[in-house]
Amino acid sequence: MFRVRRPIREFFSIMQKMWKKISLKRLLLVAFLAVLFTVNGAFWYLRFFGKGPQQPQDYSAPKEWEINLNEEKIPDKAEDEQEVEQEPAVEPGRESAEPVPGSQDIPPADTAEVKGGEKTAEAGVVEAFAGNPSTMAMPVLGKIITEHSSDGLVYSKTLEQWCVHKGVDIAADTGTPVKAAMAGTVVEVRNSDPKLGVVVVIDHGNGIKTLYGNLMSDNLVQKGKQVKKGDVIGGVGKTAPYEIEDPPHLHFEVLKGTESIDPRNFLPDL
């Protein structure tokens, strides 16, 4: 009887040891799969849901030697200021003594009528100020990558949403010279605009202003400086936090008072 029980005990002992080994391997396998699924789940969660707000790059103005404009700084001389061709200011209620070429038969901007008898600032300005298609010079040569949109919406890659766009974005290489579209006076120079980075604003009289954003540097012109049509006022950069995902470009706006107008109405074959 003793001899019969001993093999049975040995058999159960061997089976118990084998089961322990199998259980340990199974436990290790389960633990490995759990870790694998956890890491995989975390990866895909961060991939699709973990994109936080993008931090803009360092937008501090670059050194002057970093600007490759191949242009000299605009000279600050009295005779140059005298040579600037300023458009005559129009007093309230009176017309300019020298009408804009091609607009003799066109009513002033504040009396221009559109269909249905309604008035819009854009219709009046385009007729009275831009009767000549070459009223403004091209601030930079390049392809438009974002259109003007005051009523409709355009998609912003940076903000990842649809929004209005008050100007046009003209693509050009970093450092490409940006020129004044018309003669006027620099009324604003911003080196850290929260939306457009480095910005220069020029007043052309009659309520018309042009805005140049996403510039490389703000050290080529100063507030109060008078510039001529075609003078270099900056270089194309990549400083606009709201447009940082777009390639290097000039953000160009035309303003009548506080209302933005499509720059295509003023520029030749843009």
XYZ file of C-alpha atoms in Angstrom:
270
model
C 0.000 0.000 0.000
C 2.877 2.352 0.863
C 4.512 1.612 -2.467
C 1.291 2.478 -4.342
C 0.727 5.813 -2.573
C 4.294 7.046 -3.043
C 4.156 7.173 -6.885
C 0.801 8.905 -6.645
C 2.212 11.527 -4.310
C 5.218 12.024 -6.563
C 2.888 12.387 -9.539
C 0.773 15.045 -7.796
C 3.919 16.807 -6.608
C 5.260 16.955 -10.168
C 1.902 18.191 -11.484
C 1.751 20.877 -8.772
C 5.238 22.136 -9.682
C 4.322 22.211 -13.379
C 1.109 24.138 -12.607
C 3.065 26.696 -10.594
C 5.468 27.186 -13.501
C 2.570 27.536 -15.949
C 0.753 29.972 -13.621
C 3.899 32.101 -13.291
C 4.333 32.252 -17.060
C 0.656 33.066 -17.501
C 0.908 35.815 -14.885
C 3.960 37.301 -16.599
C 2.187 37.152 -19.967
C -0.903 38.892 -18.572
C 1.263 41.582 -16.956
C 3.183 42.131 -20.203
C -0.034 42.442 -22.220
C -1.471 44.883 -19.666
C 1.616 47.107 -19.897
C 1.552 46.888 -23.693
C -2.122 47.904 -23.925
C -1.592 50.736 -21.431
C 1.336 52.189 -23.392
C -0.503 51.779 -26.685
C -3.638 53.459 -25.317
C -1.619 56.362 -23.905
C 0.140 56.836 -27.268
C -3.089 57.083 -29.279
C -4.761 59.267 -26.642
C -1.900 61.775 -26.785
C -1.846 61.554 -30.571
C -5.484 62.556 -30.996
C -6.423 64.454 -27.834
C -3.224 65.619 -26.242
C -2.391 68.501 -28.606
C -2.343 71.510 -26.350
C -2.209 75.161 -27.383
C 0.763 75.822 -29.570
C 3.388 78.004 -28.052
C 4.653 80.639 -30.458
C 8.322 80.831 -31.135
C 10.541 83.537 -29.765
C 9.344 86.616 -31.634
C 11.980 88.991 -30.385
C 13.158 91.272 -33.172
C 16.253 89.874 -34.923
C 19.490 91.785 -35.095
C 19.836 94.253 -37.918
C 22.606 92.186 -39.474
C 20.200 89.257 -39.774
C 18.069 91.111 -42.324
C 19.112 90.302 -45.858
C 17.233 93.002 -47.736
C 20.083 94.243 -49.932
C 18.606 97.690 -49.368
C 19.903 100.666 -47.417
C 17.904 102.142 -44.577
C 15.582 104.932 -45.697
C 17.558 108.211 -45.362
C 16.129 110.715 -42.942
C 16.712 113.971 -44.813
C 14.642 117.095 -44.991
C 14.823 117.255 -48.774
C 13.481 113.704 -49.073
C 10.517 114.635 -46.947
C 9.865 117.644 -49.168
C 9.943 115.431 -52.248
C 7.323 113.039 -50.875
C 4.231 113.332 -52.968
C 1.477 113.687 -50.428
C -2.100 113.452 -51.536
C -4.003 116.662 -50.742
C -6.157 116.445 -47.654
C -9.867 116.848 -48.191
C -11.698 119.138 -45.801
C -15.093 117.966 -44.577
C -17.760 118.876 -47.095
C -15.268 119.877 -49.791
C -13.770 117.986 -52.700
C -10.060 117.789 -53.405
C -8.745 120.560 -55.641
C -6.880 117.969 -57.698
C -9.130 114.968 -58.427
C -7.681 111.496 -58.662
C -6.857 110.610 -62.298
C -9.704 108.766 -63.974
C -12.216 109.749 -61.307
C -13.446 113.173 -62.518
C -16.933 111.845 -63.116
C -17.021 109.714 -59.989
C -18.722 111.038 -56.832
C -16.712 111.275 -53.594
C -16.420 108.210 -51.398
C -18.946 109.460 -48.844
C -21.655 109.924 -51.512
C -21.037 106.857 -53.664
C -24.243 104.841 -54.047
C -24.577 101.144 -54.711
C -27.454 98.936 -55.794
C -30.676 99.588 -53.947
C -29.582 103.076 -52.854
C -27.468 101.710 -49.999
C -23.989 103.076 -49.331
C -20.874 101.162 -48.388
C -17.447 102.503 -47.559
C -15.795 99.935 -49.796
C -17.804 100.857 -52.915
C -17.080 104.556 -52.447
C -13.387 104.104 -51.766
C -12.861 101.757 -54.679
C -14.556 104.173 -57.084
C -13.028 107.426 -55.855
C -9.626 106.250 -54.639
C -8.843 103.310 -56.920
C -10.322 104.368 -60.225
C -6.876 103.691 -61.638
C -6.055 99.951 -61.246
C -2.444 100.804 -60.427
C -3.251 103.174 -57.553
C -1.011 101.152 -55.231
C 2.283 99.436 -55.900
C 2.761 95.780 -55.031
C 4.241 95.623 -51.512
C 5.858 92.292 -52.357
C 5.710 89.895 -55.296
C 4.332 86.449 -54.562
C 1.358 84.114 -54.534
C -1.681 84.769 -52.347
C -2.012 81.904 -49.870
C -4.891 83.360 -47.817
C -7.633 85.556 -49.288
C -9.316 88.606 -47.743
C -12.515 87.723 -45.910
C -14.534 90.206 -43.881
C -17.964 88.570 -44.226
C -17.105 84.930 -44.930
C -14.661 82.712 -43.053
C -11.297 81.189 -43.941
C -9.607 78.288 -42.158
C -6.636 79.057 -39.920
C -4.072 76.259 -39.658
C -2.593 77.839 -36.554
C -5.848 78.396 -34.664
C -7.446 75.262 -36.172
C -10.738 77.069 -36.700
C -12.654 79.191 -39.209
C -12.321 82.961 -38.785
C -12.390 86.266 -40.679
C -9.213 87.456 -42.409
C -8.923 91.220 -42.827
C -6.096 91.182 -45.362
C -4.325 89.018 -47.908
C -1.290 86.848 -47.199
C 1.310 87.038 -49.979
C 3.899 84.252 -49.821
C 7.559 85.222 -50.236
C 10.925 84.072 -48.937
C 12.074 85.282 -45.545
C 13.941 88.568 -45.930
C 12.221 89.589 -49.178
C 11.968 93.428 -49.163
C 8.515 94.792 -48.313
C 7.753 98.153 -49.929
C 5.265 100.919 -49.188
C 2.247 100.576 -51.474
C 1.804 104.366 -51.571
C 3.416 107.506 -50.219
C 2.404 108.402 -46.703
C 3.385 108.733 -43.066
C 4.250 105.868 -40.743
C 1.748 106.128 -37.881
C 2.347 102.818 -36.091
C 5.280 100.461 -35.573
C 4.614 97.388 -33.399
C 7.290 94.822 -32.673
C 5.169 92.309 -30.762
C 1.567 92.456 -31.946
C -0.235 89.470 -30.334
C -1.737 88.465 -33.681
C 0.538 89.755 -36.460
C 3.969 90.043 -34.827
C 5.997 92.930 -36.278
C 3.601 95.453 -37.863
C 3.973 98.766 -39.732
C 0.955 100.997 -40.490
C 1.126 103.847 -43.046
C -1.439 106.666 -43.320
C -2.044 107.828 -46.911
C -4.602 110.525 -46.152
C -8.335 110.639 -46.888
C -8.872 107.975 -44.222
C -6.858 105.347 -46.116
C -4.216 103.291 -44.313
C -2.196 100.226 -45.235
C -0.996 97.628 -42.735
C 2.032 95.372 -43.220
C 2.222 92.443 -40.779
C 4.421 89.406 -40.119
C 7.535 91.468 -40.861
C 11.030 90.344 -39.929
C 12.109 93.496 -38.089
C 10.843 96.903 -37.000
C 14.116 98.826 -37.270
C 13.865 100.149 -40.851
C 11.233 102.829 -40.184
C 10.034 104.803 -37.187
C 6.724 106.388 -36.251
C 6.345 109.759 -37.968
C 8.637 108.861 -40.869
C 7.411 109.943 -44.293
C 7.895 107.329 -47.002
C 7.517 107.346 -50.739
C 5.768 104.797 -52.894
C 8.131 101.844 -53.260
C 10.357 102.632 -50.243
C 11.508 99.540 -48.352
C 9.883 99.461 -44.907
C 10.809 95.940 -43.789
C 11.326 92.349 -44.820
C 9.088 89.288 -44.985
C 9.322 87.336 -41.752
C 7.586 84.696 -39.668
C 6.654 86.609 -36.518
C 2.821 86.499 -36.526
C 1.626 84.188 -33.709
C -1.827 83.783 -35.330
C -0.264 82.726 -38.667
C 2.820 80.860 -37.467
C 1.805 77.583 -39.184
C 1.766 79.279 -42.608
C 4.922 79.653 -44.721
C 6.783 83.002 -44.689
C 4.511 85.710 -46.096
C 3.429 89.346 -45.898
C 0.080 90.038 -44.244
C -1.233 93.113 -46.115
C -4.362 95.099 -45.248
C -6.104 98.176 -46.672
C -8.191 100.123 -44.164
C -10.802 102.850 -44.628
C -11.209 104.149 -41.108
C -11.735 100.968 -39.089
C -13.206 98.955 -41.972
C -11.003 96.547 -43.915
C -11.228 96.486 -47.709
C -10.050 93.783 -50.090
C -6.544 94.862 -51.244
C -7.254 93.349 -54.667
C -9.351 96.437 -55.414
C -6.245 98.619 -55.203
C -3.379 96.496 -56.495
C -2.544 95.754 -60.140
C -3.163 92.146 -61.188
C -2.700 90.665 -57.724
